[in-house]
XYZ file of C-alpha atoms in Angstrom:
212
model
C 263.375 34.624 -131.662
C 267.007 33.585 -131.920
C 265.931 29.931 -131.853
C 263.143 30.344 -134.408
C 265.246 28.768 -137.141
C 263.311 27.975 -140.318
C 259.943 28.109 -138.601
C 257.424 30.792 -139.495
C 257.578 33.994 -137.426
C 253.797 33.724 -137.183
C 254.474 31.283 -134.342
C 255.549 34.336 -132.314
C 252.220 36.171 -132.614
C 250.688 34.703 -129.411
C 253.747 35.875 -127.444
C 253.596 39.533 -128.535
C 251.931 40.724 -125.282
C 254.876 39.332 -123.311
C 257.617 40.998 -125.375
C 259.250 44.360 -124.833
C 259.069 47.148 -127.382
C 262.187 45.993 -129.234
C 260.802 42.447 -129.365
C 257.457 43.586 -130.739
C 259.217 45.708 -133.342
C 261.395 42.748 -134.342
C 258.407 40.428 -134.715
C 256.658 43.023 -136.882
C 259.703 43.194 -139.144
C 259.907 39.397 -139.427
C 256.215 39.156 -140.263
C 256.551 41.894 -142.877
C 259.074 39.776 -144.777
C 256.430 37.122 -145.441
C 254.762 37.678 -148.799
C 251.925 37.981 -149.389
C 250.515 39.186 -146.089
C 247.605 37.062 -144.931
C 244.789 38.197 -142.642
C 246.708 37.201 -139.491
C 249.741 39.301 -140.416
C 247.641 42.297 -141.430
C 245.686 42.101 -138.174
C 248.895 42.137 -136.131
C 250.328 45.043 -138.103
C 247.271 47.223 -137.655
C 247.046 46.345 -133.972
C 250.659 47.460 -133.535
C 249.942 50.842 -135.152
C 248.264 51.654 -131.843
C 251.066 50.184 -129.705
C 251.876 51.925 -126.430
C 255.470 52.459 -127.604
C 256.055 55.317 -130.049
C 259.120 53.430 -131.339
C 257.036 50.366 -132.235
C 254.363 52.554 -133.833
C 256.956 54.327 -135.972
C 258.541 51.093 -137.199
C 255.215 49.445 -138.000
C 253.937 52.488 -139.894
C 257.081 52.449 -142.030
C 256.423 48.794 -142.853
C 252.812 49.550 -143.749
C 253.801 52.483 -145.950
C 256.132 50.207 -147.886
C 253.447 47.558 -148.252
C 250.904 49.658 -150.139
C 247.313 50.819 -149.794
C 245.057 49.682 -146.991
C 241.584 48.210 -147.418
C 238.349 49.801 -146.202
C 238.012 47.636 -143.076
C 241.543 48.548 -142.015
C 240.795 52.221 -142.570
C 237.832 51.973 -140.212
C 240.063 50.316 -137.625
C 242.650 53.082 -137.919
C 239.998 55.769 -137.475
C 239.313 54.475 -133.963
C 242.899 55.293 -132.978
C 242.250 58.976 -133.635
C 240.482 59.285 -130.293
C 244.008 59.396 -128.864
C 246.045 62.594 -128.690
C 249.619 61.383 -129.302
C 250.805 63.610 -132.151
C 253.030 60.974 -133.779
C 250.185 58.455 -133.763
C 247.761 60.937 -135.309
C 250.219 61.911 -138.060
C 250.914 58.278 -138.869
C 247.255 57.280 -138.988
C 246.313 60.263 -141.164
C 249.167 59.389 -143.510
C 247.877 55.833 -143.848
C 244.299 56.997 -144.401
C 245.517 59.294 -147.166
C 247.048 56.277 -148.932
C 243.542 54.959 -149.535
C 241.857 55.469 -152.915
C 239.983 58.769 -153.190
C 236.523 57.349 -152.453
C 237.734 55.445 -149.398
C 239.670 58.465 -148.116
C 236.677 60.814 -148.396
C 234.520 58.179 -146.682
C 237.008 58.085 -143.800
C 236.923 61.872 -143.568
C 233.119 61.895 -143.481
C 232.948 59.287 -140.715
C 235.505 61.234 -138.705
C 233.838 64.656 -138.964
C 230.566 63.017 -137.902
C 232.172 61.251 -134.913
C 231.128 62.027 -131.336
C 234.635 62.626 -130.030
C 236.360 65.947 -130.738
C 239.818 64.482 -131.528
C 238.272 62.365 -134.283
C 236.347 65.314 -135.722
C 239.511 67.397 -135.800
C 241.311 64.546 -137.554
C 238.507 64.466 -140.115
C 239.045 68.154 -140.870
C 242.791 67.565 -141.149
C 242.106 64.760 -143.616
C 239.827 67.029 -145.676
C 242.475 69.756 -145.708
C 245.105 67.338 -146.997
C 242.760 66.087 -149.707
C 242.081 69.654 -150.873
C 245.805 70.414 -150.927
C 246.365 67.275 -153.009
C 243.480 68.153 -155.373
C 241.584 64.975 -154.484
C 237.770 65.222 -154.673
C 238.111 68.910 -153.804
C 234.447 69.837 -154.284
C 233.200 67.018 -152.065
C 235.808 67.765 -149.417
C 234.755 71.421 -149.316
C 231.098 70.429 -149.230
C 231.718 68.316 -146.126
C 233.650 71.191 -144.551
C 230.864 73.681 -145.319
C 228.281 71.365 -143.789
C 230.463 70.994 -140.686
C 230.842 74.761 -140.406
C 227.110 75.426 -140.641
C 225.866 72.612 -138.400
C 228.280 72.876 -135.467
C 226.963 75.253 -132.825
C 230.439 76.192 -131.618
C 233.808 75.892 -133.330
C 237.183 75.767 -131.629
C 240.077 77.932 -132.775
C 241.749 74.881 -134.322
C 238.579 73.875 -136.152
C 238.174 77.399 -137.513
C 241.760 77.427 -138.777
C 241.326 74.044 -140.450
C 238.052 75.095 -142.064
C 239.663 78.269 -143.393
C 242.411 76.160 -144.927
C 239.858 73.881 -146.588
C 237.413 76.489 -147.848
C 239.691 79.274 -149.020
C 240.182 79.327 -152.773
C 243.453 80.249 -154.384
C 243.525 83.418 -156.478
C 245.819 83.994 -159.414
C 248.965 85.882 -158.429
C 249.260 89.331 -160.013
C 251.566 92.325 -159.722
C 248.664 94.372 -158.367
C 249.047 92.744 -154.941
C 252.795 92.056 -155.274
C 252.168 88.380 -156.103
C 250.030 87.934 -153.025
C 252.501 89.526 -150.604
C 250.433 92.674 -150.009
C 246.896 92.943 -148.673
C 245.287 95.711 -150.685
C 242.706 96.374 -147.972
C 245.500 97.389 -145.585
C 246.869 100.071 -147.915
C 245.937 103.744 -147.846
C 243.396 104.365 -150.610
C 244.917 105.916 -153.713
C 243.219 109.183 -154.605
C 242.967 109.759 -158.366
C 244.598 112.969 -159.623
C 242.308 115.957 -160.001
C 242.716 119.147 -162.018
C 242.153 122.064 -159.706
C 241.152 125.298 -161.378
C 242.738 128.389 -159.799
C 240.659 131.521 -160.050
C 242.430 134.510 -161.620
C 242.004 137.563 -159.480
C 242.456 140.791 -161.458
C 241.714 144.135 -159.855
C 242.899 147.679 -160.678
C 244.901 147.686 -157.442
C 246.664 144.424 -158.357
C 247.468 145.695 -161.849
C 248.763 148.895 -160.357
C 251.150 146.978 -158.093
C 252.523 145.037 -161.041
C 253.041 148.076 -163.230
C 254.405 150.399 -160.553
């Protein structure tokens, strides 16, 4: 790379498999400086999102986040990476999928929740939860979550938690429940005040005691 001179860094693409993690990261940075990105550069970038090195993945995701929204075909490619369990990879891919326009993002979520592999389905629920929190196509996101909840024969603890986060609706904060800090169902029921009538007992013996 030091002898590249004025030549295009695209000449380095065939040598990526032979470079170490720092070399791959450096090539990604050099390619990112070329504007606009052509199909070759975009293909390399999205391949490197799934790199074996977490350092390379992190650097490439930062470059992609600076570049702008991804296209539908790239979203589909990223979804395949969600079969893997590396937490940093999953966070990065979900972040990129969320940068898609609303329709493309909900389409990604639907494909993921309908996937055969559990890690992808969980990622789909995570994507739906983020869309609800961002007020993006909320009704459709909840509809997909409801369908998932009713059609899956068995839900994991994580899936149940994600579904609860998607389907719960926010209620207006009031002083009645201390702005949401108190669960009224956990409190001792408040008994309304009652007027108790006390019978007046008056007998000759009682009057005699009082007047004695």
